Amino acid sequence: MKIDAHQHFWELDKPFCEWPTPDLKTIYRDFLPEHLIEHLTRNQVTKTIVVQAAESMEETEFLLGLADQNEFIGGVVGWMDLSSDQFPAQFERLLKHPKFVGLRPMLQNKQNDQWILKPEVLENIQILAENDFPLDLLIYPKHLPYIVELFKRIPTLRAVIDHGAKPAIKDQEWASWADWIKEVSHYQTLMCKLSGLVTEADLRAWQLDEFKPYIHHIIQCFGTDRIMFGSDWPVCLLAAEYDEVVRILDENLPEEMAGEEKELLYGGNAKRFYQLP
């Protein structure tokens, strides 16, 4: 089973769809399952994980509805307010849906870089850990120290860093990012998505080999059993087509990576992490 562990859908006329904005002309239109299926077929992808793009429970319900209607959607990573005292009851309700497989707070948008460590947030994340329910982490490199602290406090949490923590590849950001990726990877219940890197490079002039050191470092730190492929479609279209995203990863993998290890990257790890049937 080949799984795309990170993609999105949206309809611009939905009241919760505040992003993308009109200035992002390439992706400022509806993107729905019927627009993705040809790319999945061409790349032999059988399942996807659709991830929230709005801080809205209404969007989560919308995505779960799409998942009910489309067999290829293996699961939905939704959004809930982790700082709310209503979280426990809302989580219990959504947990009944078989395709509700993860949560993602949009940490990159928070003014407070340490938001994830607020007492009320930690209290609700503890509920996730107790239910063995995973968390997607949408972060920048500056957030990595606080993710380390999160795991010191809740070491049983299962989570995945989206987009390799978004290193500024265009500016050749490396040292601090690389050090903190190594540090955070010591927590064995934490994984990392090899996704979303193309939009961190120069959108119009990226080079195939400039992603190699970042991909190799993530694999070296996390190992082949804690990484996942994700297209980040349609956000990737700002810089590359779906097929190009696949090629970037394929051609920048370590030469010594075995076939079984590639199967884990392209599906096995996502199936286990999101507990897909």
Tab-separated table of C-alpha atoms in Angstrom:
chain	number	residue	atom	x	y	z
A	1	MET	CA	0.000	0.000	0.000
A	2	LYS	CA	1.447	3.354	-1.067
A	3	ILE	CA	0.196	6.211	1.118
A	4	ASP	CA	0.443	9.960	0.666
A	5	ALA	CA	0.571	10.979	4.327
A	6	HIS	CA	-0.072	14.698	3.785
A	7	GLN	CA	-2.462	16.456	1.407
A	8	HIS	CA	-5.300	18.988	1.601
A	9	PHE	CA	-8.739	19.785	0.204
A	10	TRP	CA	-10.691	23.033	0.309
A	11	GLU	CA	-13.699	24.835	-1.194
A	12	LEU	CA	-13.326	28.597	-1.336
A	13	ASP	CA	-17.000	29.344	-0.721
A	14	LYS	CA	-17.041	27.566	2.639
A	15	PRO	CA	-17.218	30.087	5.520
A	16	PHE	CA	-14.227	28.509	7.280
A	17	CYS	CA	-11.969	28.732	4.197
A	18	GLU	CA	-9.889	31.832	4.984
A	19	TRP	CA	-6.776	30.418	3.293
A	20	PRO	CA	-5.545	30.329	0.556
A	21	THR	CA	-5.863	34.023	-0.150
A	22	PRO	CA	-6.342	35.593	-3.626
A	23	ASP	CA	-2.671	36.575	-3.898
A	24	LEU	CA	-1.795	32.863	-4.096
A	25	LYS	CA	-3.207	32.619	-7.605
A	26	THR	CA	-1.925	29.101	-8.344
A	27	ILE	CA	-3.903	27.527	-5.501
A	28	TYR	CA	-6.753	30.031	-5.140
A	29	ARG	CA	-9.465	27.664	-6.405
A	30	ASP	CA	-11.320	24.615	-5.205
A	31	PHE	CA	-9.307	21.451	-4.678
A	32	LEU	CA	-11.422	18.351	-4.106
A	33	PRO	CA	-11.005	14.565	-4.401
A	34	GLU	CA	-11.861	14.505	-8.092
A	35	HIS	CA	-8.908	16.836	-8.772
A	36	LEU	CA	-6.414	14.605	-6.956
A	37	ILE	CA	-7.358	11.143	-8.178
A	38	GLU	CA	-5.427	11.317	-11.483
A	39	HIS	CA	-2.194	12.130	-9.625
A	40	LEU	CA	-2.719	9.248	-7.209
A	41	THR	CA	-3.412	6.815	-10.043
A	42	ARG	CA	-0.341	7.894	-12.015
A	43	ASN	CA	1.898	7.510	-8.955
A	44	GLN	CA	0.236	4.300	-7.735
A	45	VAL	CA	-0.879	5.878	-4.456
A	46	THR	CA	-3.751	3.914	-2.937
A	47	LYS	CA	-4.518	5.911	0.230
A	48	THR	CA	-4.068	9.474	1.478
A	49	ILE	CA	-4.192	11.333	4.765
A	50	VAL	CA	-6.038	14.628	4.325
A	51	VAL	CA	-4.863	17.319	6.758
A	52	GLN	CA	-6.680	20.382	8.051
A	53	ALA	CA	-5.913	23.813	6.600
A	54	ALA	CA	-8.222	25.933	8.789
A	55	GLU	CA	-8.592	26.430	12.526
A	56	SER	CA	-12.169	25.218	12.399
A	57	MET	CA	-14.082	22.202	13.604
A	58	GLU	CA	-16.479	22.838	10.739
A	59	GLU	CA	-13.639	22.163	8.321
A	60	THR	CA	-12.836	18.941	10.169
A	61	GLU	CA	-16.455	17.820	9.740
A	62	PHE	CA	-16.259	18.782	6.052
A	63	LEU	CA	-13.129	16.672	5.557
A	64	LEU	CA	-14.656	13.717	7.400
A	65	GLY	CA	-17.629	13.982	5.032
A	66	LEU	CA	-15.272	13.793	2.047
A	67	ALA	CA	-13.573	10.792	3.650
A	68	ASP	CA	-16.937	9.036	3.979
A	69	GLN	CA	-17.530	9.553	0.254
A	70	ASN	CA	-14.048	8.604	-1.011
A	71	GLU	CA	-12.461	5.260	-0.193
A	72	PHE	CA	-8.943	6.462	-1.048
A	73	ILE	CA	-9.011	8.909	1.893
A	74	GLY	CA	-7.591	6.696	4.608
A	75	GLY	CA	-7.882	9.244	7.384
A	76	VAL	CA	-8.414	12.863	8.407
A	77	VAL	CA	-6.058	14.920	10.572
A	78	GLY	CA	-8.427	17.563	11.859
A	79	TRP	CA	-8.367	20.611	14.116
A	80	MET	CA	-9.734	21.178	17.585
A	81	ASP	CA	-8.983	23.923	20.096
A	82	LEU	CA	-6.460	22.294	22.412
A	83	SER	CA	-6.722	25.247	24.800
A	84	SER	CA	-10.487	24.874	25.322
A	85	ASP	CA	-12.178	23.329	28.352
A	86	GLN	CA	-14.661	21.900	25.830
A	87	PHE	CA	-11.925	19.791	24.263
A	88	PRO	CA	-12.505	16.534	26.180
A	89	ALA	CA	-16.179	16.296	25.187
A	90	GLN	CA	-15.552	17.360	21.585
A	91	PHE	CA	-12.677	14.886	21.252
A	92	GLU	CA	-14.782	12.043	22.618
A	93	ARG	CA	-17.472	12.800	20.028
A	94	LEU	CA	-15.124	12.961	17.033
A	95	LEU	CA	-13.242	9.871	18.176
A	96	LYS	CA	-16.277	7.814	17.190
A	97	HIS	CA	-15.612	8.519	13.500
A	98	PRO	CA	-13.441	5.693	12.078
A	99	LYS	CA	-11.514	8.021	9.750
A	100	PHE	CA	-10.639	10.620	12.400
A	101	VAL	CA	-6.978	9.697	12.843
A	102	GLY	CA	-5.093	12.776	14.070
A	103	LEU	CA	-5.122	16.391	15.243
A	104	ARG	CA	-3.049	19.364	14.114
A	105	PRO	CA	-2.764	22.645	15.995
A	106	MET	CA	-1.350	25.310	13.686
A	107	LEU	CA	1.637	26.246	15.827
A	108	GLN	CA	3.313	28.174	12.993
A	109	ASN	CA	0.492	30.745	13.202
A	110	LYS	CA	0.653	31.318	16.969
A	111	GLN	CA	2.123	34.575	18.241
A	112	ASN	CA	3.343	32.718	21.313
A	113	ASP	CA	6.071	30.285	20.208
A	114	GLN	CA	5.610	28.393	23.495
A	115	TRP	CA	1.822	27.965	23.107
A	116	ILE	CA	2.148	24.168	23.074
A	117	LEU	CA	3.450	24.333	26.673
A	118	LYS	CA	0.518	26.271	28.150
A	119	PRO	CA	-0.969	24.318	31.106
A	120	GLU	CA	-4.433	24.003	29.587
A	121	VAL	CA	-2.947	22.789	26.275
A	122	LEU	CA	-0.723	20.237	28.006
A	123	GLU	CA	-3.726	18.966	29.962
A	124	ASN	CA	-5.600	18.236	26.732
A	125	ILE	CA	-2.539	16.781	24.992
A	126	GLN	CA	-2.293	14.378	27.928
A	127	ILE	CA	-5.751	13.132	26.915
A	128	LEU	CA	-4.385	12.422	23.426
A	129	ALA	CA	-1.474	10.470	24.905
A	130	GLU	CA	-3.806	8.455	27.144
A	131	ASN	CA	-5.875	7.547	24.062
A	132	ASP	CA	-2.759	6.786	21.950
A	133	PHE	CA	-4.035	9.422	19.509
A	134	PRO	CA	-1.407	11.189	17.364
A	135	LEU	CA	-0.597	14.854	16.892
A	136	ASP	CA	0.715	16.540	13.729
A	137	LEU	CA	3.104	19.409	14.471
A	138	LEU	CA	3.073	22.309	11.980
A	139	ILE	CA	6.159	24.200	13.100
A	140	TYR	CA	9.214	26.201	12.119
A	141	PRO	CA	12.744	25.441	13.363
A	142	LYS	CA	12.289	28.027	16.146
A	143	HIS	CA	9.623	25.795	17.709
A	144	LEU	CA	11.831	22.695	17.996
A	145	PRO	CA	13.172	23.509	21.507
A	146	TYR	CA	9.575	23.647	22.770
A	147	ILE	CA	8.766	20.319	21.114
A	148	VAL	CA	11.696	18.812	23.023
A	149	GLU	CA	10.199	20.246	26.223
A	150	LEU	CA	6.770	18.873	25.265
A	151	PHE	CA	8.187	15.359	25.050
A	152	LYS	CA	10.038	15.754	28.333
A	153	ARG	CA	6.677	16.445	29.936
A	154	ILE	CA	4.565	13.910	27.988
A	155	PRO	CA	6.995	11.217	26.770
A	156	THR	CA	4.203	8.800	25.774
A	157	LEU	CA	2.755	11.215	23.191
A	158	ARG	CA	2.807	10.018	19.590
A	159	ALA	CA	3.441	12.868	17.143
A	160	VAL	CA	4.877	13.709	13.739
A	161	ILE	CA	6.722	16.835	12.605
A	162	ASP	CA	5.213	18.100	9.348
A	163	HIS	CA	7.467	19.243	6.491
A	164	GLY	CA	10.720	18.553	8.343
A	165	ALA	CA	9.950	21.602	10.555
A	166	LYS	CA	10.149	23.850	7.476
A	167	PRO	CA	13.848	24.742	7.228
A	168	ALA	CA	14.455	27.832	5.089
A	169	ILE	CA	16.095	25.943	2.225
A	170	LYS	CA	16.056	29.046	0.018
A	171	ASP	CA	18.354	30.769	2.544
A	172	GLN	CA	20.378	27.572	3.138
A	173	GLU	CA	19.324	27.478	6.800
A	174	TRP	CA	21.140	24.545	8.351
A	175	ALA	CA	23.110	24.543	11.625
A	176	SER	CA	20.448	25.311	14.230
A	177	TRP	CA	17.775	23.356	12.354
A	178	ALA	CA	20.052	20.322	11.978
A	179	ASP	CA	21.086	20.370	15.657
A	180	TRP	CA	17.517	20.579	16.936
A	181	ILE	CA	16.252	17.931	14.507
A	182	LYS	CA	18.904	15.594	15.902
A	183	GLU	CA	17.931	16.501	19.471
A	184	VAL	CA	14.190	16.037	19.002
A	185	SER	CA	14.627	12.768	17.094
A	186	HIS	CA	15.835	11.071	20.303
A	187	TYR	CA	12.172	10.744	21.330
A	188	GLN	CA	11.158	7.423	19.847
A	189	THR	CA	7.416	8.150	19.623
A	190	LEU	CA	8.085	11.156	17.373
A	191	MET	CA	8.181	10.825	13.572
A	192	CYS	CA	8.909	13.238	10.710
A	193	LYS	CA	7.238	13.843	7.349
A	194	LEU	CA	9.376	14.261	4.240
A	195	SER	CA	6.834	16.682	2.835
A	196	GLY	CA	6.467	20.352	2.057
A	197	LEU	CA	10.172	20.957	1.419
A	198	VAL	CA	9.792	22.238	-2.138
A	199	THR	CA	7.907	25.348	-0.994
A	200	GLU	CA	10.723	26.172	1.437
A	201	ALA	CA	13.127	26.511	-1.512
A	202	ASP	CA	13.046	29.170	-4.219
A	203	LEU	CA	9.559	28.710	-5.670
A	204	ARG	CA	10.720	29.479	-9.203
A	205	ALA	CA	14.317	28.299	-9.302
A	206	TRP	CA	14.767	25.298	-6.998
A	207	GLN	CA	17.360	22.696	-7.906
A	208	LEU	CA	16.817	18.961	-7.509
A	209	ASP	CA	19.940	18.338	-5.442
A	210	GLU	CA	19.488	21.174	-2.933
A	211	PHE	CA	17.021	19.049	-0.961
A	212	LYS	CA	19.446	16.145	-0.513
A	213	PRO	CA	21.226	17.266	2.697
A	214	TYR	CA	17.895	17.979	4.420
A	215	ILE	CA	16.363	14.650	3.370
A	216	HIS	CA	19.481	12.713	4.329
A	217	HIS	CA	19.733	14.418	7.730
A	218	ILE	CA	16.100	13.653	8.590
A	219	ILE	CA	16.540	10.013	7.589
A	220	GLN	CA	19.827	9.743	9.495
A	221	CYS	CA	18.230	11.178	12.645
A	222	PHE	CA	14.844	9.479	12.611
A	223	GLY	CA	15.762	6.238	10.872
A	224	THR	CA	13.730	4.538	8.162
A	225	ASP	CA	10.920	3.441	10.497
A	226	ARG	CA	9.959	6.981	11.608
A	227	ILE	CA	9.643	8.894	8.321
A	228	MET	CA	6.710	9.365	5.928
A	229	PHE	CA	6.194	10.602	2.391
A	230	GLY	CA	3.703	13.433	1.930
A	231	SER	CA	3.001	15.435	-1.228
A	232	ASP	CA	1.556	18.535	0.495
A	233	TRP	CA	-0.703	18.800	-2.566
A	234	PRO	CA	-2.085	21.260	-3.592
A	235	VAL	CA	0.159	23.646	-1.609
A	236	CYS	CA	3.117	22.106	-3.467
A	237	LEU	CA	1.738	23.558	-6.712
A	238	LEU	CA	3.186	26.913	-5.678
A	239	ALA	CA	6.550	25.395	-6.649
A	240	ALA	CA	6.106	21.949	-8.203
A	241	GLU	CA	3.640	19.472	-9.668
A	242	TYR	CA	2.693	16.312	-7.767
A	243	ASP	CA	4.965	14.178	-9.960
A	244	GLU	CA	7.898	16.529	-9.342
A	245	VAL	CA	7.451	16.260	-5.571
A	246	VAL	CA	7.648	12.476	-5.860
A	247	ARG	CA	10.759	12.788	-8.053
A	248	ILE	CA	12.471	15.157	-5.595
A	249	LEU	CA	12.177	12.570	-2.855
A	250	ASP	CA	12.918	9.531	-5.041
A	251	GLU	CA	16.123	10.985	-6.456
A	252	ASN	CA	17.425	12.347	-3.147
A	253	LEU	CA	17.093	9.198	-1.048
A	254	PRO	CA	20.302	7.572	0.218
A	255	GLU	CA	21.613	5.072	-2.326
A	256	GLU	CA	21.943	2.392	0.337
A	257	MET	CA	18.244	2.590	1.264
A	258	ALA	CA	16.749	-0.878	0.807
A	259	GLY	CA	13.454	-1.692	-0.904
A	260	GLU	CA	11.769	-2.632	2.379
A	261	GLU	CA	12.853	0.691	3.890
A	262	LYS	CA	11.354	2.582	0.954
A	263	GLU	CA	8.092	0.693	1.463
A	264	LEU	CA	8.028	1.970	5.044
A	265	LEU	CA	8.653	5.545	3.845
A	266	TYR	CA	5.963	5.358	1.169
A	267	GLY	CA	3.237	3.753	3.236
A	268	GLY	CA	4.122	1.307	5.980
A	269	ASN	CA	5.041	3.941	8.562
A	270	ALA	CA	1.957	6.083	7.841
A	271	LYS	CA	-0.301	3.020	8.084
A	272	ARG	CA	1.130	2.199	11.514
A	273	PHE	CA	1.249	5.794	12.792
A	274	TYR	CA	-2.319	6.673	11.841
A	275	GLN	CA	-3.530	3.145	12.694
A	276	LEU	CA	-5.196	2.642	9.329
A	277	PRO	CA	-7.117	-0.624	8.853
